[in-house]
mmCIF file of C-alpha atoms in Angstrom:
data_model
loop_
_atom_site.group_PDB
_atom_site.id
_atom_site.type_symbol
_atom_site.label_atom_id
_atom_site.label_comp_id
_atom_site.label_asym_id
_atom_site.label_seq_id
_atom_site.Cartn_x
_atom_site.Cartn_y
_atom_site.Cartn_z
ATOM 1 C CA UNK A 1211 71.341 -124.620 -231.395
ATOM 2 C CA UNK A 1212 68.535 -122.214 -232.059
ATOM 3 C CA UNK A 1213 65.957 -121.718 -229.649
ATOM 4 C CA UNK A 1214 62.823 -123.436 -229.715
ATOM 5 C CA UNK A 1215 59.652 -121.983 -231.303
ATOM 6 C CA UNK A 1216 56.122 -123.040 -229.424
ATOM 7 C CA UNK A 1217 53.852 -124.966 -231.461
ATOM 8 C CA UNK A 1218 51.991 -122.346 -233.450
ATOM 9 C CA UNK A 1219 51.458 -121.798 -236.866
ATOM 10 C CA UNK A 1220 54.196 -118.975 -237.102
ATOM 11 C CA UNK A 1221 57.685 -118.998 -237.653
ATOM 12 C CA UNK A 1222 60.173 -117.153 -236.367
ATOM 13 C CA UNK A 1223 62.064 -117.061 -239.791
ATOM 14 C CA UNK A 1224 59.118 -115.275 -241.372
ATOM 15 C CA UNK A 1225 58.780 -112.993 -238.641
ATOM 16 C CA UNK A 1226 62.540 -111.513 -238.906
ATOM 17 C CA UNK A 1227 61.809 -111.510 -243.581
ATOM 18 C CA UNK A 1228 58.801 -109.442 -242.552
ATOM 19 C CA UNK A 1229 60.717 -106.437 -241.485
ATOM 20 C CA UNK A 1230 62.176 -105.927 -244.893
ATOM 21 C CA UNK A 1231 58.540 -105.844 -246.220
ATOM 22 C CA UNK A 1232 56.882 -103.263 -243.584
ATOM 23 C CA UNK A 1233 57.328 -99.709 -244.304
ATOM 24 C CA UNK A 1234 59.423 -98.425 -241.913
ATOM 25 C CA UNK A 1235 57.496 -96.244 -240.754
ATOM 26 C CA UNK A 1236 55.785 -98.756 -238.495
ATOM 27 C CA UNK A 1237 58.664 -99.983 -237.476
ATOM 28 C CA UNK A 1238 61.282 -99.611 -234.253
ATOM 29 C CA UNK A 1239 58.219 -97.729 -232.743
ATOM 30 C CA UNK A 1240 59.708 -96.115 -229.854
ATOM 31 C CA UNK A 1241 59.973 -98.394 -226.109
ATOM 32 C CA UNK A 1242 60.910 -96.621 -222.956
ATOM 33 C CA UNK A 1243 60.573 -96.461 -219.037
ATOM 34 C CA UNK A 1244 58.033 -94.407 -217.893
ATOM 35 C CA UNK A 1245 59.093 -93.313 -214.175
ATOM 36 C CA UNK A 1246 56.228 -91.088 -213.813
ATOM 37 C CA UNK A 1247 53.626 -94.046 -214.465
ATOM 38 C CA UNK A 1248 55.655 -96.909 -212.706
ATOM 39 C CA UNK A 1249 55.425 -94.678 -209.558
ATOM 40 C CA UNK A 1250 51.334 -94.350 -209.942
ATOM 41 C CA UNK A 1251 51.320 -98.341 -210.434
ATOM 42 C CA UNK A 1252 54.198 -98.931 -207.867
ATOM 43 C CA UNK A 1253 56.460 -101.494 -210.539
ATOM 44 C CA UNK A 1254 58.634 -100.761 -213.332
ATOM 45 C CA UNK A 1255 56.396 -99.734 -216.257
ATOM 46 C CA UNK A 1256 58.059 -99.112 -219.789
ATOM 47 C CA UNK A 1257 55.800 -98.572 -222.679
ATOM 48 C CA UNK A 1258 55.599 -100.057 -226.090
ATOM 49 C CA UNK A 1259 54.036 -97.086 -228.156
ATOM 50 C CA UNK A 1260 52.865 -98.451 -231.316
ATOM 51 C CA UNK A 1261 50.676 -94.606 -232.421
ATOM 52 C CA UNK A 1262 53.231 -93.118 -233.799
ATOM 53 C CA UNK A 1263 52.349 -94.038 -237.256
ATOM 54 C CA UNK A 1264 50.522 -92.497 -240.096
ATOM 55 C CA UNK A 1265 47.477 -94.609 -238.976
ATOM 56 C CA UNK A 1266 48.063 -94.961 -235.215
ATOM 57 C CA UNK A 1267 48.164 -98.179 -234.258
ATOM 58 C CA UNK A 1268 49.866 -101.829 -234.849
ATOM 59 C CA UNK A 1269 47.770 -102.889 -237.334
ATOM 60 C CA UNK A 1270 49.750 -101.695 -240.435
ATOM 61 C CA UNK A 1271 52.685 -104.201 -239.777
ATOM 62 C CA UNK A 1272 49.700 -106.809 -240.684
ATOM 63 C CA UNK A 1273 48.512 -105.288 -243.669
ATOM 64 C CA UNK A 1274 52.219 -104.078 -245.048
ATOM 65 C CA UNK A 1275 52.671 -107.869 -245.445
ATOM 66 C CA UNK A 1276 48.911 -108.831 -246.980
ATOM 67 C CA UNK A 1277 49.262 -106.041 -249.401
ATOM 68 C CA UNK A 1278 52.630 -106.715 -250.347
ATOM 69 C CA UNK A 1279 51.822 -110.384 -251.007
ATOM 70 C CA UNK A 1280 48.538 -109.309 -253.057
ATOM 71 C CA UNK A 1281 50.509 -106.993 -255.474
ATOM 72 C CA UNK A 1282 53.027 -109.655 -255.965
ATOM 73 C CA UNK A 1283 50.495 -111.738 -257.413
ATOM 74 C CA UNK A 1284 49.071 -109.133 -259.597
ATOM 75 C CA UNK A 1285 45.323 -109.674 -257.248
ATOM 76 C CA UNK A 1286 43.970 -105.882 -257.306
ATOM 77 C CA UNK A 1287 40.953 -106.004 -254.810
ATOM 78 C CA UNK A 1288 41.215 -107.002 -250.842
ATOM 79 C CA UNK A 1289 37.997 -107.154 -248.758
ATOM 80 C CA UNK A 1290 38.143 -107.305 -244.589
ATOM 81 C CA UNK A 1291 35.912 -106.629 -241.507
ATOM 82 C CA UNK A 1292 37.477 -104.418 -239.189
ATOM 83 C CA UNK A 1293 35.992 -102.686 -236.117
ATOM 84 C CA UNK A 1294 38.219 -99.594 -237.261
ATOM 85 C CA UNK A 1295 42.105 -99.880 -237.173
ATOM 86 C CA UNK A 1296 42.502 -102.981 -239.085
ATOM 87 C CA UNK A 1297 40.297 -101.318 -241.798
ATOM 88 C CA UNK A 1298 42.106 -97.829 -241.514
ATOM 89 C CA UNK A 1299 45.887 -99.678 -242.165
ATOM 90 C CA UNK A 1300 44.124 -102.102 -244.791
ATOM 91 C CA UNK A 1301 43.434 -98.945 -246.795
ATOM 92 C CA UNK A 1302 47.063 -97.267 -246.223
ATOM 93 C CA UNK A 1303 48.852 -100.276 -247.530
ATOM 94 C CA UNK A 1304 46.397 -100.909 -250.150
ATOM 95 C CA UNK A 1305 46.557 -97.752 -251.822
ATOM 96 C CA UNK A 1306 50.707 -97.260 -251.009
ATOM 97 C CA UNK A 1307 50.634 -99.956 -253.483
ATOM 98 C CA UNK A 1308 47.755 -99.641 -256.113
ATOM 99 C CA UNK A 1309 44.876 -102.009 -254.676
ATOM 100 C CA UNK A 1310 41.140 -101.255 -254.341
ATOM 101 C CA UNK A 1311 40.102 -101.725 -250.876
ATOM 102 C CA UNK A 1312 36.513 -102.400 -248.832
ATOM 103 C CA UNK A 1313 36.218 -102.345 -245.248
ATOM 104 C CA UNK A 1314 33.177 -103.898 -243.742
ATOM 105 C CA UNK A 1315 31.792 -101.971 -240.407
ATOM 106 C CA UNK A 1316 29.509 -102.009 -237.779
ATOM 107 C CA UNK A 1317 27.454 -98.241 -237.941
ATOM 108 C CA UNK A 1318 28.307 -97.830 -233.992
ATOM 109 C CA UNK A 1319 32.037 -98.299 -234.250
ATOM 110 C CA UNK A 1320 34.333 -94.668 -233.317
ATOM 111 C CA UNK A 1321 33.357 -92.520 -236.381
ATOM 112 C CA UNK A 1322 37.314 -91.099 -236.147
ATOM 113 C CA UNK A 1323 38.192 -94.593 -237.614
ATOM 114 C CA UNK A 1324 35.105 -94.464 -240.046
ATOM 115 C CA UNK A 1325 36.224 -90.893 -241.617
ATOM 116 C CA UNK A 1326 39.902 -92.442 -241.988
ATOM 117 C CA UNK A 1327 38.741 -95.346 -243.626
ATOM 118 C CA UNK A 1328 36.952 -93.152 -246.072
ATOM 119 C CA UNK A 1329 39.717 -90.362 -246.154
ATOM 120 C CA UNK A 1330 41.967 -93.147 -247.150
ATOM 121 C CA UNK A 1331 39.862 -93.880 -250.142
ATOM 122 C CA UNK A 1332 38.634 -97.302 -249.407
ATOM 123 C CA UNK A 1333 35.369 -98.474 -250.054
ATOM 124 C CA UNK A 1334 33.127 -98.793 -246.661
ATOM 125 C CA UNK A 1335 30.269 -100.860 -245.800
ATOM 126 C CA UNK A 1336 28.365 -100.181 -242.691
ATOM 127 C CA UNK A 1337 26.634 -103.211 -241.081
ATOM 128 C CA UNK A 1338 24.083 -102.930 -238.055
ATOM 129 C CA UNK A 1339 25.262 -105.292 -234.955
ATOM 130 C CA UNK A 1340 29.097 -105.479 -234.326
ATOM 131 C CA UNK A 1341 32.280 -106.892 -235.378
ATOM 132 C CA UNK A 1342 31.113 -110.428 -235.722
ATOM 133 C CA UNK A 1343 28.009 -109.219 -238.439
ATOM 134 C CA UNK A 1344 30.751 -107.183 -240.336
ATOM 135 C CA UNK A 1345 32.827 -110.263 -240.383
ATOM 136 C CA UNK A 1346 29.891 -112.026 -242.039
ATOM 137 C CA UNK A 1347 29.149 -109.365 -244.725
ATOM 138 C CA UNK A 1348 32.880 -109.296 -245.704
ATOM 139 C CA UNK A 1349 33.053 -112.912 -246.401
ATOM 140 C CA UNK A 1350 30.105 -112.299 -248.223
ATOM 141 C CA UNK A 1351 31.852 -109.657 -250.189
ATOM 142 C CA UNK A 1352 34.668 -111.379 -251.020
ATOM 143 C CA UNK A 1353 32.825 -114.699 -252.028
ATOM 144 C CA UNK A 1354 30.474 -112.728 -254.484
ATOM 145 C CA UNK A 1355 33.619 -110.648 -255.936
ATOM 146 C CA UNK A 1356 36.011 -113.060 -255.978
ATOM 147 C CA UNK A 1357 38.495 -111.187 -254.344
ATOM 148 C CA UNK A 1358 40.992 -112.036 -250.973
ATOM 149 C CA UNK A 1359 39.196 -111.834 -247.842
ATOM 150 C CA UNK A 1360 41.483 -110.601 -244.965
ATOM 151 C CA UNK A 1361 40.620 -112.420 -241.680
ATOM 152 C CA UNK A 1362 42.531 -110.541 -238.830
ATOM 153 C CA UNK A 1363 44.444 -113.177 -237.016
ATOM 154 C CA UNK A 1364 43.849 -116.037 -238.639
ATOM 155 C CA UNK A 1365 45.433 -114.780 -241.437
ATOM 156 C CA UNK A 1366 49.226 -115.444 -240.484
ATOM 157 C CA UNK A 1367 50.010 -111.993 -241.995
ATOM 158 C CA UNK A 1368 48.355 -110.368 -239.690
ATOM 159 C CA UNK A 1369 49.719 -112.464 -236.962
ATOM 160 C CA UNK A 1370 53.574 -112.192 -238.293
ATOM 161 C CA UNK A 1371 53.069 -108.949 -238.924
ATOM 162 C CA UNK A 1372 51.980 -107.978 -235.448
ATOM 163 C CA UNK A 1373 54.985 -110.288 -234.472
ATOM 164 C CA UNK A 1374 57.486 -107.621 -235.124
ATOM 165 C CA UNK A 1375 56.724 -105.709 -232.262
ATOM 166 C CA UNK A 1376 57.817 -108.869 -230.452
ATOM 167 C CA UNK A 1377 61.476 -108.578 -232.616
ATOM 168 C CA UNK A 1378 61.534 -105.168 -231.129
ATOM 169 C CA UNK A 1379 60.773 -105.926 -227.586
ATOM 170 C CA UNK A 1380 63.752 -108.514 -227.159
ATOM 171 C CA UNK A 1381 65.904 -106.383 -229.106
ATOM 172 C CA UNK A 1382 65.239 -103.389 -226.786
ATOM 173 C CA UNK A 1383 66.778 -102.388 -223.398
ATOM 174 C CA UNK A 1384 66.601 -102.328 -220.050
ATOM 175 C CA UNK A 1385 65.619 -106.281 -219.747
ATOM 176 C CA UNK A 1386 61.922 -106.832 -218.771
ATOM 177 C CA UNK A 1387 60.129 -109.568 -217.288
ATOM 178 C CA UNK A 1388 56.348 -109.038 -217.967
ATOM 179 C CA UNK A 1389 54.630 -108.084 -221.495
ATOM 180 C CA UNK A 1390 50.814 -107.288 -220.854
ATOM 181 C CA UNK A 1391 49.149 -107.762 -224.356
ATOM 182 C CA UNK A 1392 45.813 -106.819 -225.218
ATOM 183 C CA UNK A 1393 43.372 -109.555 -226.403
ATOM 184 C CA UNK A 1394 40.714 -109.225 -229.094
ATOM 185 C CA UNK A 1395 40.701 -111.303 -232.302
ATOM 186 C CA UNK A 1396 44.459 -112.635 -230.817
ATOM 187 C CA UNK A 1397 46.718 -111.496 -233.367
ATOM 188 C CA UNK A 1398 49.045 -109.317 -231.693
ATOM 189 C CA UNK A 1399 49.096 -111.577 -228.545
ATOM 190 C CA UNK A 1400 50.015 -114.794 -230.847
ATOM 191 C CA UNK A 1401 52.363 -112.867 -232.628
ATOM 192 C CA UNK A 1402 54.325 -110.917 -229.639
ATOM 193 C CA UNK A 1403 53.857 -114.126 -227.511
ATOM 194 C CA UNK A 1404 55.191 -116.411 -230.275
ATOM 195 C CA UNK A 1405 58.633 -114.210 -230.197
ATOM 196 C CA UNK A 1406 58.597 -113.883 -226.020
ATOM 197 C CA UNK A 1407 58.426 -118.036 -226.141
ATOM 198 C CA UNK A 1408 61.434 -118.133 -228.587
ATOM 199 C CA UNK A 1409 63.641 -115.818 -227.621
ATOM 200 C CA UNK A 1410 62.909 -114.726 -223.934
ATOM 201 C CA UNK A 1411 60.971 -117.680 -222.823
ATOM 202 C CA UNK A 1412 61.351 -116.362 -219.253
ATOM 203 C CA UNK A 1413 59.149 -113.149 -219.610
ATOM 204 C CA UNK A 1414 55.496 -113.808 -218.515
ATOM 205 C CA UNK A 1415 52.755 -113.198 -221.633
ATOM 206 C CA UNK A 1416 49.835 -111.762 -219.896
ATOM 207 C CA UNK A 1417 46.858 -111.357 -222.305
ATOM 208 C CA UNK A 1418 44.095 -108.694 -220.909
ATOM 209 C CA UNK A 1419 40.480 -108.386 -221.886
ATOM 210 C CA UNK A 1420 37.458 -106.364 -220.951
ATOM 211 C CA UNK A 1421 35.165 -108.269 -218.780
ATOM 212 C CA UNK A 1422 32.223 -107.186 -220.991
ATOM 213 C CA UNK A 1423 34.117 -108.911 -224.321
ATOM 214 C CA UNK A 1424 35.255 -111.747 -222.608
ATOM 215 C CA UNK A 1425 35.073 -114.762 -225.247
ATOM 216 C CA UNK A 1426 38.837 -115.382 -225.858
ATOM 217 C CA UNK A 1427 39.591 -115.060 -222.620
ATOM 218 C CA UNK A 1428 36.851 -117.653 -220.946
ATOM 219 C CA UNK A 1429 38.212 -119.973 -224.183
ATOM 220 C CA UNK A 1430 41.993 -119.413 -223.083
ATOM 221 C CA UNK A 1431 41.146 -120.893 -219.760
ATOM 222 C CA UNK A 1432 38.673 -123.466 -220.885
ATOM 223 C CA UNK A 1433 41.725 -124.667 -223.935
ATOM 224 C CA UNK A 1434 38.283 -124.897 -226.092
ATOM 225 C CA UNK A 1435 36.135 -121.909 -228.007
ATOM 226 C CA UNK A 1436 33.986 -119.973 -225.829
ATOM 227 C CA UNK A 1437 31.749 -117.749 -227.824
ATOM 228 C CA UNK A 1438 29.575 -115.059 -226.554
ATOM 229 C CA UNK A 1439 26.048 -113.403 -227.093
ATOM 230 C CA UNK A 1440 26.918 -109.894 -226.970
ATOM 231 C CA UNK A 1441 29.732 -107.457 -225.808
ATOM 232 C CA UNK A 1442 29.526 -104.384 -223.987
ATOM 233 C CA UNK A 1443 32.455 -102.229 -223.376
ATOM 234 C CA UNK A 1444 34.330 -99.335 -224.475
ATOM 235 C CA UNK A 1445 37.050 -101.038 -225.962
ATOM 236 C CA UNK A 1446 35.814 -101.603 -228.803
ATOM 237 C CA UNK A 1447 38.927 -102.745 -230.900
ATOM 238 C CA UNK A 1448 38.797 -105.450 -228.782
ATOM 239 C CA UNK A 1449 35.198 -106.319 -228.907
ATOM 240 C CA UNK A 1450 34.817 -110.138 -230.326
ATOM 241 C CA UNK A 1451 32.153 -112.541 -229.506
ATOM 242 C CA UNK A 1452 33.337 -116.163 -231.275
ATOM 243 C CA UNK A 1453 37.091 -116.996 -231.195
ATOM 244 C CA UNK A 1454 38.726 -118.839 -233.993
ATOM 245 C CA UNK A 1455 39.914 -122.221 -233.360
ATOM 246 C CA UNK A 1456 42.972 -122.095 -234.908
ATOM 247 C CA UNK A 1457 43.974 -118.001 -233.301
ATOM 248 C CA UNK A 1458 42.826 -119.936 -229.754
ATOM 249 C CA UNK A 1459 45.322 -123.139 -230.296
ATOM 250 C CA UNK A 1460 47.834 -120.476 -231.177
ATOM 251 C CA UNK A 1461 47.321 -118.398 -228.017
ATOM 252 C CA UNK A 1462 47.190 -121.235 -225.901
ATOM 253 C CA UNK A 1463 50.630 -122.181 -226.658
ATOM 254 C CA UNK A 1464 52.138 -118.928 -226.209
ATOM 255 C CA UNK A 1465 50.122 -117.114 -223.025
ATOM 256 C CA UNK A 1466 51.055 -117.534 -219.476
ATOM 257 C CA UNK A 1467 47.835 -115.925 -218.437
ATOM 258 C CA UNK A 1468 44.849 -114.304 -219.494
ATOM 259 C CA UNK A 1469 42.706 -111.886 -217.852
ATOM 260 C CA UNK A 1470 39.864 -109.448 -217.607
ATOM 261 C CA UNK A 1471 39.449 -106.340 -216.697
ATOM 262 C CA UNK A 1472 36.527 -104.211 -215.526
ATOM 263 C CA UNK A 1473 35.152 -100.731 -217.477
ATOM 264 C CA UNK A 1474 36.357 -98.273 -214.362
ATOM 265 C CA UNK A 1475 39.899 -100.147 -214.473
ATOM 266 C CA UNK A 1476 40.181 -99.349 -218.150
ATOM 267 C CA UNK A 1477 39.031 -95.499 -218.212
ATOM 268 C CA UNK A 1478 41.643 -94.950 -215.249
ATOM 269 C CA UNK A 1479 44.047 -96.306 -216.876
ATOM 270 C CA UNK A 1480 43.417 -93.749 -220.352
ATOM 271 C CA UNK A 1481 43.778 -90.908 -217.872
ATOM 272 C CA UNK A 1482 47.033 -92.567 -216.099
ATOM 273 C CA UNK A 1483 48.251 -92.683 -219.637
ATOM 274 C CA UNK A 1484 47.301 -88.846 -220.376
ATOM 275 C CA UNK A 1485 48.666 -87.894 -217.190
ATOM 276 C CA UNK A 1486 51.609 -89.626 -216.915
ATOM 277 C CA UNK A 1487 52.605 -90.161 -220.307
ATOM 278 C CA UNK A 1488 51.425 -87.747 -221.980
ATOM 279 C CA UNK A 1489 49.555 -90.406 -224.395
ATOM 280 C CA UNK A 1490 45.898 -90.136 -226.109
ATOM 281 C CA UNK A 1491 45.166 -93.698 -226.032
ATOM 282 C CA UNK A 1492 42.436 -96.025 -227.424
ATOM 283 C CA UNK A 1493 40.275 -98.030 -224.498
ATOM 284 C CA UNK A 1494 42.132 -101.151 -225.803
ATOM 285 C CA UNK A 1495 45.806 -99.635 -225.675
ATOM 286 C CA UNK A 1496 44.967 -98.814 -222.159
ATOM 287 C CA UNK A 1497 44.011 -102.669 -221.101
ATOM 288 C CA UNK A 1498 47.545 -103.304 -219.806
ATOM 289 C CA UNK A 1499 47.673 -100.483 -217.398
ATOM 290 C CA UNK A 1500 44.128 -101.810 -216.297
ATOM 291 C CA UNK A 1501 45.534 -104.986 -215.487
ATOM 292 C CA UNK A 1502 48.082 -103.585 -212.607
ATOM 293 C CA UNK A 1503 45.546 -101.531 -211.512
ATOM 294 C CA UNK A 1504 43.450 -104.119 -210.285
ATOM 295 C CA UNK A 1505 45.947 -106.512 -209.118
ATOM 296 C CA UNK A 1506 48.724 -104.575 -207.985
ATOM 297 C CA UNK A 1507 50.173 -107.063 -205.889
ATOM 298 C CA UNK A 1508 50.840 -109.262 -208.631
ATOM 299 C CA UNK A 1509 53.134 -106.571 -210.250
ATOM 300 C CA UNK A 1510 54.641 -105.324 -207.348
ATOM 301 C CA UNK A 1511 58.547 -104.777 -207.767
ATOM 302 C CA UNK A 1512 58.609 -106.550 -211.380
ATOM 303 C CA UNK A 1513 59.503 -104.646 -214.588
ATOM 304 C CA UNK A 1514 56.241 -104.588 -216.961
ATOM 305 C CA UNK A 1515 56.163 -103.412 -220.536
ATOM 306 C CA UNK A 1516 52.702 -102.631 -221.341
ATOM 307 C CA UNK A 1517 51.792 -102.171 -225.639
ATOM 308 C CA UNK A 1518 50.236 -99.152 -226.236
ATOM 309 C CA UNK A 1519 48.474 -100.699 -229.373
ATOM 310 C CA UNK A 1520 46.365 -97.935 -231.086
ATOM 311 C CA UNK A 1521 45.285 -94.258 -230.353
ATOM 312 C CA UNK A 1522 42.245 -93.093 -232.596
ATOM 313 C CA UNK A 1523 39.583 -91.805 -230.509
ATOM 314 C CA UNK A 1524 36.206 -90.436 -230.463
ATOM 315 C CA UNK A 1525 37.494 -86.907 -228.908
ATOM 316 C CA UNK A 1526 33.953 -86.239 -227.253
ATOM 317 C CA UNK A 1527 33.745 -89.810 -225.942
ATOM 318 C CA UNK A 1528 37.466 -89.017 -225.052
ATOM 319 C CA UNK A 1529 36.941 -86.282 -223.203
ATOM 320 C CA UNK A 1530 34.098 -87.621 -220.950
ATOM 321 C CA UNK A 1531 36.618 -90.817 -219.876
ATOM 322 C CA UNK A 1532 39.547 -88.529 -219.177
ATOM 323 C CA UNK A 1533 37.376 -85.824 -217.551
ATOM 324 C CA UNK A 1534 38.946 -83.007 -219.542
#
């Protein structure tokens, strides 16, 4: 019989179809042990390093699949809110096949991910407040152009999309039994977690979030939405304040655990990944590493992989966290 999917709105059928519609350059992103790491965190550490990609980080697998699905149907115009990588792989896809693309920002998000946006020759909106206030303006948008709003994670593309890393992950070697995702809108830990459930139902989905963006966390463990006033943390990729229903009922059937982590946890962990990896990471890509830091008894003698999700930085903000 096949194995059983959790009760989310993906399927595991659409999943595997999706990697004949992503570019393959975001795909079979490299996974390895890092020895030098493990030993700083004392347990097996191997890393899932989804940077290596023309717009360096995991968002592209989303938008491969929006975009593809949009030129299919002859629609020429996309509209989403992104707080930077979502936007930047929005407008790769777009124009690899033809579409007119705006991205909807908040002014204080990394400017690296602002000048992409623009370098990539999408249209960009800058928005005072955060993430959520972009979100608003982009439905806007989309409403007043008649044109496809992409909602990052609870559009399933985005979800399925990030899904594929999951694919990866139980195709790969040596055999793991933790996968520490990091949590923002949710659609990389739905996705990844959907696959874990299906395939390797025995490996533990730990979602990690900054204690100063803590909203789909404190919903994960409440099982209802738990929105926020403001955020404050470095990571901003991660940075929501009001979880979707729907992303939330997903998550909840998929993670094992959810947790926060605290600002220190999450700049040590960027210079663990410098130092022992070798990798310029994103505050969010380093959440995982965070998360054994501060409970390394937890993680003790188990085999972690840890998702290096995105690596455009600020370098002078960069530079101050890693102390170079």
């Amino acid at each position: 019989m096949p194995p059983a999917e959790p009760g989310t709105r993906l399927d595991l059928g659409r999943i595997r179809a999706a990697r004949a519609v992503i570019d393959p350059r975001f795909l079979d992103t490299p996974l390895y042990e890092c020895d030098a790491l493990g030993q700083r965190l004392g347990c097996t550490v191997s890393v899932k390093l989804e940077t290596a990609n023309p717009v360096r980080s995991f968002k592209a697998r989303g938008t491969e699949l929006v975009t593809s699905l949009l030129a299919d149907q002859g629609r020429p115009e996309v509209v989403c809110a992104s707080a930077g990588n979502l936007g930047q792989a929005l407008a790769w896809s777009g124009r690899r096949r033809g579409l007119g693309v705006t991205v909807v920002a908040a002014r204080r998000a990394p400017a690296v991910k602002l000048d992409r946006i623009r370098a990539l020759g999408a249209e960009l909106e800058l928005v005072a407040g955060d993430f959520d206030q972009a979100r608003e303006r982009a439905a806007e948008l989309a409403r007043q152009r008649g044109v496809r709003l992409v909602e990052d994670s609870l559009d399933l593309e985005t979800c399925e999309g990030a899904a594929t890393i999951g694919l990866e992950l139980a195709a790969g070697t040596p055999a793991f039994d933790t996968v520490l995702i990091a949590l923002g809108g949710g659609a990389m830990a739905t996705g990844v977690g959907h696959v874990m459930k299906t395939l390797l139902p025995e490996v533990e989905v730990i979602c990690v979030q900054p204690h100063g963006a803590p909203a789909m966390t404190r919903s994960w463990h409440a099982r209802e939405v738990v929105t926020t006033d403001t955020t404050d943390t470095i990571a901003d990729g991660v940075a929501g304040r009001r979880p979707i229903p729907a992303v939330l009922a997903d998550l909840l059937a998929v993670a094992d655990d959810a947790v926060l982590v605290e600002e220190a946890s999450i700049v040590t962990g960027l210079r663990l990944l410098l130092e022992h990896a070798g990798l310029v990471a994103e505050p969010s890509a380093a959440l995982g590493v965070a998360a054994v830091l501060e409970d390394p008894d937890r993680f003790a003698g188990r085999h972690v992989v840890t998702v290096v999700c995105g690596g455009n930085v600020d370098l002078g903000p960069y530079r101050r966290w890693v102390g170079l």
